[in-house]
DNA sequence: CAGCAGGGGGCGC
DNA sequence: CGCCCCCTGCTGA
């Protein structure tokens, strides 16, 4: 600097960014991803999500989609909203009674500072937002560390966890290997259990752990640091919450607290192949969670009331709640075999990913992939998106996708067209298009990608299963009606339609 | 009844 | 293998 090097410092840089971030969030400007939770859409920014969660970082990293929709299952909308506040604002007020649930959700999503040690980026370069892959590894390890330190002892060794950790680091995110979704999640979200092992213990746990660690012999300074930070964060999160409350969830100690935690099944599968990502998060109290869901379901309406920024699907999803449950059921019902990857976990993993075939390609996100318009729509308020989707493109998609799923996909279990139809339009659509293998109904799944090659319509977000279909579809946009009736002014987009028309209307004249 | 999309079959490269 | 055509089925008005 002294050599003529000037340091230009923007004093208000942080505050400016913070302010802009708030604005951007409020206006949904530049949103490039959407979180779907309990039927609501939460337009978010990948940058923010990735910054605050390694989990999201992984998802986005592995998801080429421009506007991926990540469905968060088993996470309460209220919790998600709180977490979003936490991520965007850096703090959030929560009721003590809600803290446990919130922490669980945070763990499932690996929210830094809440569930994952929040290291100072400047200290740990790895964690730079951009270096997702690394991060991915980092974060899980961090959890592990914590866990290991505190939780291992006494806890049932969860293969998953250990595996995940080792693997995550060892194995590349290659899609083929079923990239990891969130290792932690997987483990963490056993269907009916608490986030478990791989997941970082709830804050309370972490605290305990921390203490223990320090007591025992400290582990990495990192760990401690992170933990300490973590703790602090928590406190900030809810100052009033006393440690006891925090601990209460895990009460027994990290491990003990989550008896179910050890889901043997959890395994790396959590790693997502990338194509579709389904995030299922079960609350620790499964029953509780489910109940809550149930409540919610009833209250899908409730969503509408509460949500602020979220998009409201309530209209579409009168069955939202049910759907979710159904998903669970389905998941369970589906043999693990059917569902590649995590799904195999059956119930356990919060995150499900399918990826097998799909890897090849689909880059487009559900909503619009490449279509700028579509993207805009996405970027816009959720409502806009809905509107966009409702433009008939969505529905058709739904339909088509559904059938597609049924037919193309091994129809594993997809026989329930009717049911799927019941699902909220946008929801199902998303899911289906992504081609949930095992998911027939689940529709809540976040589909990030398609497993089958699809042809994106340049005029809308719709994707067709064949080029021919696309050409035909495009006619609907261009107004081209090549098949004209010889007896009247009718013109059809498809010859079969003209034939049908002629048959029906001009039988006599034929 | 019309619009629309998926799938299958036939054909040509 | 890709394209085209046709049939089929679903959905909404």
Short mmCIF file of C-alpha atoms (C1' of nucleotides) in Angstrom, two decimals:
data_model
loop_
_atom_site.label_atom_id
_atom_site.label_comp_id
_atom_site.label_asym_id
_atom_site.label_seq_id
_atom_site.Cartn_x
_atom_site.Cartn_y
_atom_site.Cartn_z
CA UNK A 1 0.00 0.00 0.00
CA UNK A 2 2.66 2.25 0.80
CA UNK A 3 4.03 1.98 -2.65
CA UNK A 4 1.35 4.05 -4.05
CA UNK A 5 -1.12 1.38 -3.37
CA UNK A 6 -4.28 2.84 -2.11
CA UNK A 7 -6.79 1.04 -0.11
CA UNK A 8 -10.23 2.13 -0.96
CA UNK A 9 -12.61 1.20 1.68
CA UNK A 10 -16.29 1.43 1.42
CA UNK A 11 -17.33 2.21 4.87
CA UNK A 12 -20.89 1.37 4.37
CA UNK A 13 -20.24 -1.69 2.39
CA UNK A 14 -21.68 -4.08 4.85
CA UNK A 15 -24.65 -2.02 5.70
CA UNK A 16 -25.28 -1.35 2.06
CA UNK A 17 -25.14 -4.96 1.20
CA UNK A 18 -27.28 -5.81 4.07
CA UNK A 19 -29.80 -3.25 3.07
CA UNK A 20 -29.81 -4.30 -0.51
CA UNK A 21 -30.13 -7.85 0.49
CA UNK A 22 -33.15 -7.03 2.51
CA UNK A 23 -34.67 -5.18 -0.37
CA UNK A 24 -33.89 -7.84 -2.80
CA UNK A 25 -35.38 -10.38 -0.59
CA UNK A 26 -38.47 -8.38 0.01
CA UNK A 27 -39.01 -7.78 -3.64
CA UNK A 28 -37.94 -11.20 -4.69
CA UNK A 29 -35.58 -9.56 -7.02
CA UNK A 30 -32.92 -11.68 -8.57
CA UNK A 31 -34.19 -14.74 -6.91
CA UNK A 32 -32.78 -17.72 -8.63
CA UNK A 33 -34.13 -20.58 -6.64
CA UNK A 34 -37.30 -21.46 -4.90
CA UNK A 35 -37.92 -23.33 -1.76
CA UNK A 36 -41.19 -25.10 -1.54
CA UNK A 37 -42.42 -25.81 1.88
CA UNK A 38 -45.82 -26.85 2.93
CA UNK A 39 -47.19 -25.73 -0.29
CA UNK A 40 -45.61 -22.35 -0.26
CA UNK A 41 -42.94 -21.07 -2.44
CA UNK A 42 -40.15 -19.06 -1.07
CA UNK A 43 -38.16 -17.35 -3.72
CA UNK A 44 -34.64 -17.22 -2.55
CA UNK A 45 -31.20 -16.42 -3.74
CA UNK A 46 -28.80 -19.20 -4.30
CA UNK A 47 -26.02 -17.03 -3.16
CA UNK A 48 -27.58 -16.47 0.18
CA UNK A 49 -28.71 -20.01 0.59
CA UNK A 50 -25.36 -21.32 -0.39
CA UNK A 51 -23.61 -18.97 1.87
CA UNK A 52 -25.65 -19.94 4.83
CA UNK A 53 -25.97 -23.60 4.14
CA UNK A 54 -23.58 -26.05 2.74
CA UNK A 55 -26.49 -28.18 2.08
CA UNK A 56 -28.04 -25.73 -0.26
CA UNK A 57 -24.68 -25.06 -1.70
CA UNK A 58 -24.43 -28.67 -2.62
CA UNK A 59 -27.83 -28.76 -4.07
CA UNK A 60 -27.26 -25.76 -6.20
CA UNK A 61 -23.90 -26.84 -7.16
CA UNK A 62 -25.18 -30.06 -8.42
CA UNK A 63 -28.17 -28.60 -9.97
CA UNK A 64 -27.54 -26.98 -13.23
CA UNK A 65 -30.98 -25.61 -13.22
CA UNK A 66 -31.14 -21.94 -13.24
CA UNK A 67 -34.10 -21.80 -11.03
CA UNK A 68 -34.27 -24.97 -9.10
CA UNK A 69 -37.14 -25.62 -6.84
CA UNK A 70 -36.23 -27.39 -3.73
CA UNK A 71 -39.04 -28.91 -1.87
CA UNK A 72 -38.43 -29.11 1.76
CA UNK A 73 -40.42 -31.74 3.26
CA UNK A 74 -41.20 -32.03 6.82
CA UNK A 75 -39.99 -28.64 7.51
CA UNK A 76 -42.50 -26.32 8.84
CA UNK A 77 -43.18 -23.28 6.93
CA UNK A 78 -42.83 -21.22 9.99
CA UNK A 79 -39.46 -22.74 10.65
CA UNK A 80 -38.37 -22.14 7.14
CA UNK A 81 -39.46 -18.57 7.33
CA UNK A 82 -37.54 -18.14 10.50
CA UNK A 83 -34.51 -19.71 8.95
CA UNK A 84 -34.79 -17.47 5.97
CA UNK A 85 -34.88 -14.52 8.26
CA UNK A 86 -31.91 -15.91 9.98
CA UNK A 87 -30.02 -16.37 6.79
CA UNK A 88 -30.93 -13.06 5.27
CA UNK A 89 -30.89 -10.93 8.32
CA UNK A 90 -28.57 -12.83 10.50
CA UNK A 91 -30.96 -13.12 13.31
CA UNK A 92 -34.44 -14.12 14.03
CA UNK A 93 -36.74 -14.16 16.94
CA UNK A 94 -38.29 -17.41 17.82
CA UNK A 95 -40.38 -18.61 20.60
CA UNK A 96 -38.75 -20.87 22.95
CA UNK A 97 -41.26 -23.50 22.26
CA UNK A 98 -40.41 -23.33 18.63
CA UNK A 99 -36.75 -23.36 19.06
CA UNK A 100 -36.35 -27.08 19.04
CA UNK A 101 -38.18 -27.44 15.82
CA UNK A 102 -36.32 -24.61 14.31
CA UNK A 103 -33.03 -26.05 15.26
CA UNK A 104 -33.96 -29.32 13.82
CA UNK A 105 -34.90 -27.71 10.62
CA UNK A 106 -31.65 -25.84 10.70
CA UNK A 107 -29.81 -29.02 11.17
CA UNK A 108 -31.55 -30.65 8.37
CA UNK A 109 -30.65 -27.79 6.16
CA UNK A 110 -27.27 -27.45 7.68
CA UNK A 111 -27.68 -23.83 8.36
CA UNK A 112 -24.46 -22.35 9.40
CA UNK A 113 -24.43 -20.94 12.79
CA UNK A 114 -27.38 -22.94 13.85
CA UNK A 115 -26.68 -26.45 12.90
CA UNK A 116 -23.30 -26.22 11.44
CA UNK A 117 -20.35 -24.48 12.86
CA UNK A 118 -20.03 -21.17 11.32
CA UNK A 119 -16.51 -20.58 10.44
CA UNK A 120 -15.24 -17.31 9.48
CA UNK A 121 -14.93 -17.39 5.77
CA UNK A 122 -11.85 -15.40 5.88
CA UNK A 123 -10.30 -17.95 8.08
CA UNK A 124 -11.39 -20.90 6.20
CA UNK A 125 -10.97 -20.36 2.58
CA UNK A 126 -12.51 -23.58 1.79
CA UNK A 127 -15.73 -22.38 2.83
CA UNK A 128 -15.89 -19.69 0.35
CA UNK A 129 -19.29 -19.65 -1.07
CA UNK A 130 -17.96 -20.46 -4.41
CA UNK A 131 -16.23 -23.56 -3.43
CA UNK A 132 -19.18 -25.62 -2.99
CA UNK A 133 -17.65 -28.95 -3.36
CA UNK A 134 -15.20 -28.40 -0.77
CA UNK A 135 -17.67 -26.93 1.41
CA UNK A 136 -19.73 -29.81 1.10
CA UNK A 137 -17.10 -31.82 2.54
CA UNK A 138 -16.35 -29.35 5.10
CA UNK A 139 -19.67 -28.95 6.46
CA UNK A 140 -20.38 -32.52 6.98
CA UNK A 141 -17.14 -33.08 8.62
CA UNK A 142 -17.79 -30.27 10.87
CA UNK A 143 -20.88 -31.89 11.96
CA UNK A 144 -19.20 -35.07 12.37
CA UNK A 145 -16.61 -33.55 14.37
CA UNK A 146 -19.04 -32.17 16.63
CA UNK A 147 -20.87 -35.24 16.78
CA UNK A 148 -17.96 -37.36 17.10
CA UNK A 149 -16.64 -35.40 19.83
CA UNK A 150 -19.73 -35.38 21.76
CA UNK A 151 -21.99 -37.78 20.28
CA UNK A 152 -20.09 -40.75 19.37
CA UNK A 153 -19.60 -42.02 22.64
CA UNK A 154 -22.56 -43.85 23.69
CA UNK A 155 -24.21 -43.33 20.48
CA UNK A 156 -24.87 -45.95 18.10
CA UNK A 157 -22.43 -45.73 15.43
CA UNK A 158 -24.28 -44.82 12.45
CA UNK A 159 -22.77 -46.23 9.45
CA UNK A 160 -24.21 -43.57 7.52
CA UNK A 161 -22.65 -40.92 9.26
CA UNK A 162 -19.30 -42.26 9.33
CA UNK A 163 -19.67 -43.35 5.89
CA UNK A 164 -21.01 -40.20 4.72
CA UNK A 165 -18.31 -38.27 6.18
CA UNK A 166 -15.62 -40.36 4.86
CA UNK A 167 -17.20 -40.73 1.61
CA UNK A 168 -18.18 -37.30 1.15
CA UNK A 169 -14.69 -36.35 1.40
CA UNK A 170 -13.44 -39.22 -0.52
CA UNK A 171 -15.86 -39.40 -3.15
CA UNK A 172 -16.34 -36.90 -5.73
CA UNK A 173 -19.58 -35.37 -6.32
CA UNK A 174 -19.91 -37.13 -9.51
CA UNK A 175 -23.40 -37.51 -10.48
CA UNK A 176 -22.94 -41.07 -11.22
CA UNK A 177 -22.24 -41.87 -7.75
CA UNK A 178 -25.31 -40.28 -6.69
CA UNK A 179 -23.94 -37.23 -5.54
CA UNK A 180 -24.51 -36.41 -2.24
CA UNK A 181 -27.22 -34.49 -1.35
CA UNK A 182 -26.67 -33.75 1.98
CA UNK A 183 -25.09 -36.42 3.76
CA UNK A 184 -26.10 -34.96 6.88
CA UNK A 185 -29.54 -34.68 5.82
CA UNK A 186 -29.82 -38.06 4.86
CA UNK A 187 -28.91 -39.27 8.04
CA UNK A 188 -30.54 -36.52 9.70
CA UNK A 189 -33.81 -36.98 8.25
CA UNK A 190 -34.81 -40.37 8.83
CA UNK A 191 -38.32 -40.50 8.30
CA UNK A 192 -39.52 -40.75 11.60
CA UNK A 193 -36.71 -39.55 13.45
CA UNK A 194 -34.87 -36.74 14.51
CA UNK A 195 -32.19 -35.49 12.46
CA UNK A 196 -29.88 -37.70 13.66
CA UNK A 197 -26.46 -38.48 13.64
CA UNK A 198 -25.01 -37.20 10.65
CA UNK A 199 -26.74 -34.13 11.36
CA UNK A 200 -25.13 -31.88 13.62
CA UNK A 201 -26.66 -32.14 16.89
CA UNK A 202 -29.04 -29.53 17.81
CA UNK A 203 -27.57 -26.50 19.18
CA UNK A 204 -28.11 -27.63 22.57
CA UNK A 205 -26.35 -30.71 21.79
CA UNK A 206 -23.65 -28.90 20.19
CA UNK A 207 -23.21 -26.93 23.23
CA UNK A 208 -22.96 -29.91 25.32
CA UNK A 209 -20.62 -31.38 22.99
CA UNK A 210 -18.60 -28.41 23.03
CA UNK A 211 -18.33 -28.46 26.66
CA UNK A 212 -17.41 -31.97 26.64
CA UNK A 213 -14.86 -31.46 24.11
CA UNK A 214 -13.25 -28.70 25.82
CA UNK A 215 -13.42 -30.66 28.91
CA UNK A 216 -11.95 -33.68 27.51
CA UNK A 217 -9.25 -32.47 25.50
CA UNK A 218 -10.11 -30.22 23.00
CA UNK A 219 -10.41 -31.16 19.55
CA UNK A 220 -9.61 -28.92 16.82
CA UNK A 221 -9.45 -25.40 17.57
CA UNK A 222 -11.61 -25.12 14.59
CA UNK A 223 -14.19 -27.12 15.99
CA UNK A 224 -14.24 -25.25 19.09
CA UNK A 225 -14.26 -22.04 17.36
CA UNK A 226 -16.98 -22.97 15.19
CA UNK A 227 -18.88 -24.31 18.00
CA UNK A 228 -18.42 -21.34 20.04
CA UNK A 229 -19.64 -19.32 17.22
CA UNK A 230 -22.39 -21.60 16.82
CA UNK A 231 -23.35 -21.19 20.32
CA UNK A 232 -23.20 -17.54 20.11
CA UNK A 233 -25.34 -17.65 17.15
CA UNK A 234 -27.84 -19.61 18.85
CA UNK A 235 -27.95 -17.28 21.63
CA UNK A 236 -28.47 -14.53 19.23
CA UNK A 237 -31.09 -16.50 17.69
CA UNK A 238 -32.93 -16.79 20.79
CA UNK A 239 -31.36 -15.10 23.62
CA UNK A 240 -34.08 -15.96 25.92
CA UNK A 241 -33.85 -19.60 25.32
CA UNK A 242 -31.97 -21.11 28.06
CA UNK A 243 -29.68 -23.92 27.54
CA UNK A 244 -31.97 -26.31 29.13
CA UNK A 245 -34.54 -25.60 26.61
CA UNK A 246 -32.05 -26.04 23.96
CA UNK A 247 -30.96 -29.24 25.29
CA UNK A 248 -34.29 -30.49 25.90
CA UNK A 249 -34.69 -31.86 22.49
CA UNK A 250 -31.61 -33.84 22.58
CA UNK A 251 -31.94 -34.14 26.20
CA UNK A 252 -29.92 -37.13 26.71
CA UNK A 253 -26.99 -36.04 24.97
CA UNK A 254 -26.63 -35.84 21.39
CA UNK A 255 -26.88 -39.37 20.70
CA UNK A 256 -29.15 -40.48 23.29
CA UNK A 257 -31.46 -37.83 22.39
CA UNK A 258 -31.96 -39.28 19.02
CA UNK A 259 -32.51 -42.83 19.50
CA UNK A 260 -33.73 -43.34 16.12
CA UNK A 261 -30.99 -41.45 14.78
CA UNK A 262 -28.94 -44.27 13.90
CA UNK A 263 -30.49 -45.21 10.80
CA UNK A 264 -28.38 -47.77 9.32
CA UNK A 265 -29.77 -47.01 6.11
CA UNK A 266 -28.60 -43.67 5.90
CA UNK A 267 -25.74 -43.81 3.75
CA UNK A 268 -24.19 -41.86 1.23
CA UNK A 269 -26.91 -42.23 -0.95
CA UNK A 270 -27.74 -39.09 0.40
CA UNK A 271 -25.56 -38.00 -2.18
CA UNK A 272 -27.59 -36.82 -4.91
CA UNK A 273 -27.06 -37.68 -8.34
CA UNK A 274 -28.09 -34.36 -8.99
CA UNK A 275 -30.98 -34.70 -10.98
CA UNK A 276 -33.68 -34.48 -8.69
CA UNK A 277 -33.42 -33.49 -5.28
CA UNK A 278 -35.94 -34.20 -2.84
CA UNK A 279 -35.50 -32.93 0.50
CA UNK A 280 -37.39 -34.54 3.13
CA UNK A 281 -36.88 -33.51 6.53
CA UNK A 282 -38.42 -35.16 9.37
CA UNK A 283 -38.70 -33.45 12.52
CA UNK A 284 -37.21 -35.02 15.38
CA UNK A 285 -40.43 -35.95 16.71
CA UNK A 286 -41.71 -37.71 14.01
CA UNK A 287 -44.96 -38.24 15.36
CA UNK A 288 -45.01 -34.76 16.43
CA UNK A 289 -43.82 -33.63 13.17
CA UNK A 290 -46.30 -35.57 11.35
CA UNK A 291 -48.95 -34.44 13.56
CA UNK A 292 -47.94 -31.03 12.98
CA UNK A 293 -48.04 -31.72 9.39
CA UNK A 294 -51.38 -32.99 9.73
CA UNK A 295 -52.29 -29.87 11.40
CA UNK A 296 -50.71 -28.01 8.76
CA UNK A 297 -52.40 -29.91 6.24
CA UNK A 298 -55.59 -28.96 7.64
CA UNK A 299 -54.13 -25.75 7.72
CA UNK A 300 -52.80 -25.50 4.39
CA UNK A 301 -55.00 -22.59 4.62
CA UNK A 302 -53.09 -21.59 7.52
CA UNK A 303 -50.18 -21.28 5.31
CA UNK A 304 -51.81 -18.69 3.38
CA UNK A 305 -52.43 -16.67 6.40
CA UNK A 306 -49.09 -16.86 7.78
CA UNK A 307 -46.89 -16.62 4.93
CA UNK A 308 -45.43 -13.43 4.04
CA UNK A 309 -43.08 -13.82 1.30
CA UNK A 310 -43.96 -17.24 0.41
CA UNK A 311 -46.09 -17.98 -2.45
CA UNK A 312 -49.26 -19.35 -1.76
CA UNK A 313 -50.25 -22.52 -3.24
CA UNK A 314 -52.93 -23.14 -0.91
CA UNK A 315 -55.32 -22.72 -3.68
CA UNK A 316 -53.81 -25.39 -5.66
CA UNK A 317 -53.05 -27.56 -2.92
CA UNK A 318 -56.02 -28.14 -1.02
CA UNK A 319 -54.46 -31.43 -0.45
CA UNK A 320 -51.11 -30.22 0.23
CA UNK A 321 -50.88 -31.67 3.59
CA UNK A 322 -52.13 -34.91 2.50
CA UNK A 323 -49.78 -34.98 -0.20
CA UNK A 324 -46.96 -34.66 2.04
CA UNK A 325 -48.06 -37.46 4.07
CA UNK A 326 -48.69 -39.44 1.12
CA UNK A 327 -45.27 -38.89 0.09
CA UNK A 328 -44.08 -40.38 3.15
CA UNK A 329 -46.25 -43.24 2.63
CA UNK A 330 -45.15 -43.66 -0.78
CA UNK A 331 -41.68 -43.46 0.03
CA UNK A 332 -42.16 -46.09 2.46
CA UNK A 333 -44.20 -48.11 0.21
CA UNK A 334 -41.76 -47.95 -2.51
CA UNK A 335 -39.23 -50.48 -2.18
CA UNK A 336 -35.94 -49.14 -1.64
CA UNK A 337 -34.96 -50.78 -4.76
CA UNK A 338 -37.21 -48.78 -6.73
CA UNK A 339 -35.85 -45.68 -5.59
CA UNK A 340 -32.31 -45.31 -6.34
CA UNK A 341 -30.10 -43.71 -3.98
CA UNK A 342 -31.33 -42.34 -0.86
CA UNK A 343 -34.72 -43.33 -1.55
CA UNK A 344 -33.50 -46.65 -0.79
CA UNK A 345 -33.21 -45.40 2.60
CA UNK A 346 -36.82 -45.47 2.73
CA UNK A 347 -37.99 -43.22 5.14
CA UNK A 348 -34.88 -42.40 6.61
CA UNK A 349 -33.14 -39.91 4.63
CA UNK A 350 -34.38 -36.53 4.56
CA UNK A 351 -32.99 -35.99 1.29
CA UNK A 352 -33.79 -38.14 -1.49
CA UNK A 353 -32.22 -38.02 -4.72
CA UNK A 354 -32.71 -39.85 -7.79
CA UNK A 355 -30.30 -39.69 -10.30
CA UNK A 356 -29.67 -42.58 -12.14
CA UNK A 357 -30.52 -42.12 -15.60
CA UNK A 358 -31.29 -38.67 -15.49
CA UNK A 359 -27.97 -37.43 -15.23
CA UNK A 360 -27.73 -36.95 -18.73
CA UNK A 361 -29.48 -34.24 -18.75
CA UNK A 362 -31.67 -31.78 -18.03
CA UNK A 363 -30.56 -28.74 -17.33
CA UNK A 364 -33.69 -26.96 -17.23
CA UNK A 365 -35.37 -26.37 -14.17
CA UNK A 366 -38.87 -26.96 -13.92
CA UNK A 367 -39.97 -23.65 -14.34
CA UNK A 368 -38.31 -22.50 -17.13
CA UNK A 369 -35.07 -23.42 -17.62
CA UNK A 370 -33.75 -21.52 -20.37
CA UNK A 371 -36.66 -19.57 -21.21
CA UNK A 372 -35.94 -16.12 -20.17
CA UNK A 373 -39.50 -15.33 -19.76
CA UNK A 374 -39.96 -18.25 -17.62
CA UNK A 375 -37.06 -17.31 -15.61
CA UNK A 376 -38.31 -13.95 -15.13
CA UNK A 377 -41.47 -15.32 -14.02
CA UNK A 378 -39.60 -17.30 -11.55
CA UNK A 379 -37.68 -14.44 -10.41
CA UNK A 380 -40.76 -12.55 -9.93
CA UNK A 381 -42.98 -13.01 -7.12
CA UNK A 382 -44.16 -16.42 -6.56
CA UNK A 383 -47.45 -15.35 -7.66
CA UNK A 384 -46.07 -14.50 -10.94
CA UNK A 385 -44.66 -17.84 -11.17
CA UNK A 386 -47.84 -19.38 -10.37
CA UNK A 387 -49.51 -17.33 -12.89
CA UNK A 388 -47.00 -18.34 -15.35
CA UNK A 389 -47.42 -21.88 -14.61
CA UNK A 390 -51.06 -21.58 -14.65
CA UNK A 391 -50.87 -20.38 -18.12
CA UNK A 392 -51.81 -23.67 -19.18
CA UNK A 393 -48.40 -24.65 -19.70
CA UNK A 394 -48.00 -25.82 -16.38
CA UNK A 395 -50.99 -27.89 -16.27
CA UNK A 396 -50.35 -29.54 -19.44
CA UNK A 397 -47.00 -30.23 -18.19
CA UNK A 398 -48.32 -31.74 -15.23
CA UNK A 399 -50.37 -33.91 -17.22
CA UNK A 400 -47.79 -34.81 -19.61
CA UNK A 401 -45.17 -35.17 -17.14
CA UNK A 402 -47.31 -37.39 -15.23
CA UNK A 403 -47.99 -39.61 -18.00
CA UNK A 404 -44.50 -39.41 -18.87
CA UNK A 405 -43.51 -40.51 -15.56
CA UNK A 406 -45.92 -43.25 -15.71
CA UNK A 407 -44.96 -44.48 -18.99
CA UNK A 408 -41.43 -43.67 -19.36
CA UNK A 409 -40.32 -44.29 -16.15
CA UNK A 410 -40.65 -47.58 -15.26
CA UNK A 411 -43.81 -46.68 -13.98
CA UNK A 412 -42.71 -47.84 -10.85
CA UNK A 413 -45.45 -47.00 -8.99
CA UNK A 414 -46.85 -44.40 -10.71
CA UNK A 415 -50.25 -45.40 -11.34
CA UNK A 416 -52.07 -42.86 -9.68
CA UNK A 417 -52.74 -40.35 -12.21
CA UNK A 418 -55.83 -39.35 -10.52
CA UNK A 419 -54.14 -38.75 -7.32
CA UNK A 420 -51.44 -36.81 -8.78
CA UNK A 421 -53.90 -34.72 -10.43
CA UNK A 422 -55.27 -33.89 -7.16
CA UNK A 423 -52.07 -32.40 -6.26
CA UNK A 424 -51.49 -28.82 -6.58
CA UNK A 425 -50.72 -28.07 -10.09
CA UNK A 426 -47.52 -26.50 -9.72
CA UNK A 427 -46.38 -28.87 -7.19
CA UNK A 428 -46.96 -31.99 -8.91
CA UNK A 429 -45.74 -30.63 -11.95
CA UNK A 430 -42.51 -29.91 -10.58
CA UNK A 431 -42.14 -33.12 -9.04
CA UNK A 432 -43.30 -35.12 -11.80
CA UNK A 433 -41.36 -33.46 -14.39
CA UNK A 434 -38.43 -34.22 -12.46
CA UNK A 435 -39.55 -37.60 -12.82
CA UNK A 436 -39.69 -38.97 -9.53
CA UNK A 437 -39.06 -42.44 -9.83
CA UNK A 438 -40.51 -43.73 -6.89
CA UNK A 439 -42.55 -40.94 -6.16
CA UNK A 440 -45.78 -41.23 -7.46
CA UNK A 441 -47.52 -38.87 -5.55
CA UNK A 442 -45.16 -37.19 -3.68
CA UNK A 443 -45.19 -34.47 -5.79
CA UNK A 444 -43.85 -32.37 -3.20
CA UNK A 445 -40.57 -33.32 -4.06
CA UNK A 446 -38.32 -30.89 -5.30
CA UNK A 447 -37.43 -31.67 -8.59
CA UNK A 448 -34.47 -30.22 -9.77
CA UNK A 449 -33.95 -32.07 -12.87
CA UNK A 450 -35.45 -34.39 -15.23
CA UNK A 451 -34.16 -37.67 -15.70
CA UNK A 452 -35.16 -38.02 -19.15
CA UNK A 453 -34.22 -35.82 -21.91
CA UNK A 454 -36.77 -33.20 -22.54
CA UNK A 455 -37.14 -30.54 -25.12
CA UNK A 456 -37.63 -27.10 -23.84
CA UNK A 457 -40.15 -24.93 -25.54
CA UNK A 458 -38.68 -21.61 -26.47
CA UNK A 459 -41.93 -19.89 -25.79
CA UNK A 460 -42.77 -21.28 -22.45
CA UNK A 461 -41.37 -23.38 -19.74
CA UNK A 462 -42.88 -26.48 -20.97
CA UNK A 463 -40.72 -29.35 -21.85
CA UNK A 464 -41.65 -32.01 -24.23
CA UNK A 465 -40.61 -35.55 -24.32
CA UNK A 466 -39.80 -35.56 -27.96
CA UNK A 467 -38.73 -33.17 -30.56
CA UNK A 468 -41.78 -33.88 -32.58
CA UNK A 469 -43.93 -33.08 -29.65
CA UNK A 470 -42.11 -29.87 -29.22
CA UNK A 471 -42.62 -28.86 -32.80
CA UNK A 472 -46.22 -29.64 -32.47
CA UNK A 473 -46.41 -27.80 -29.23
CA UNK A 474 -44.80 -24.73 -30.68
CA UNK A 475 -47.62 -24.45 -33.09
CA UNK A 476 -49.82 -23.60 -30.21
CA UNK A 477 -47.66 -20.58 -29.64
CA UNK A 478 -47.26 -19.53 -33.21
CA UNK A 479 -50.84 -20.06 -34.07
CA UNK A 480 -49.94 -22.22 -36.94
CA UNK A 481 -52.73 -24.54 -37.83
CA UNK A 482 -51.62 -26.52 -40.77
CA UNK A 483 -54.54 -28.82 -40.95
CA UNK A 484 -57.48 -27.01 -42.41
CA UNK A 485 -60.91 -28.38 -42.70
CA UNK A 486 -62.24 -28.64 -46.22
CA UNK A 487 -65.74 -28.03 -45.12
CA UNK A 488 -65.43 -25.20 -42.70
CA UNK A 489 -62.96 -22.71 -41.35
CA UNK A 490 -61.71 -25.01 -38.73
CA UNK A 491 -58.04 -25.63 -38.66
CA UNK A 492 -56.21 -27.92 -36.37
CA UNK A 493 -52.79 -28.15 -34.98
CA UNK A 494 -52.75 -31.83 -35.40
CA UNK A 495 -53.95 -33.93 -38.18
CA UNK A 496 -55.65 -36.26 -35.88
CA UNK A 497 -57.62 -33.37 -34.57
CA UNK A 498 -58.69 -32.42 -38.03
CA UNK A 499 -59.66 -35.95 -38.73
CA UNK A 500 -61.64 -36.12 -35.62
CA UNK A 501 -63.28 -32.84 -36.39
CA UNK A 502 -64.16 -33.93 -39.86
CA UNK A 503 -65.53 -37.13 -38.61
CA UNK A 504 -67.66 -35.50 -36.03
CA UNK A 505 -68.80 -32.45 -37.82
CA UNK A 506 -68.82 -33.36 -41.40
CA UNK A 507 -69.73 -36.92 -41.46
CA UNK A 508 -72.40 -36.30 -43.93
CA UNK A 509 -70.19 -34.41 -46.23
CA UNK A 510 -67.41 -36.84 -46.28
"C1'" DC B 1 -65.88 -30.94 -28.95
"C1'" DA B 2 -61.41 -29.14 -29.23
"C1'" DG B 3 -56.66 -28.74 -27.56
"C1'" DC B 4 -52.82 -31.04 -26.47
"C1'" DA B 5 -49.22 -34.40 -25.40
"C1'" DG B 6 -47.23 -39.20 -25.12
"C1'" DG B 7 -46.24 -43.34 -27.36
"C1'" DG B 8 -45.85 -46.59 -31.04
"C1'" DG B 9 -44.99 -47.83 -35.72
"C1'" DG B 10 -43.10 -47.03 -40.21
"C1'" DC B 11 -39.64 -45.15 -43.03
"C1'" DG B 12 -35.33 -43.18 -44.50
"C1'" DC B 13 -30.56 -42.07 -43.61
"C1'" DC C 1 -31.21 -43.30 -34.82
"C1'" DG C 2 -34.10 -39.63 -36.01
"C1'" DC C 3 -38.22 -38.00 -38.01
"C1'" DC C 4 -42.92 -38.19 -39.22
"C1'" DC C 5 -47.45 -39.81 -38.83
"C1'" DC C 6 -51.08 -41.71 -36.44
"C1'" DC C 7 -53.48 -43.36 -32.52
"C1'" DT C 8 -54.71 -42.82 -27.97
"C1'" DG C 9 -55.90 -40.63 -23.86
"C1'" DC C 10 -56.66 -36.79 -20.82
"C1'" DT C 11 -58.49 -32.32 -19.85
"C1'" DG C 12 -61.25 -28.19 -20.10
"C1'" DA C 13 -64.86 -25.47 -22.11
#
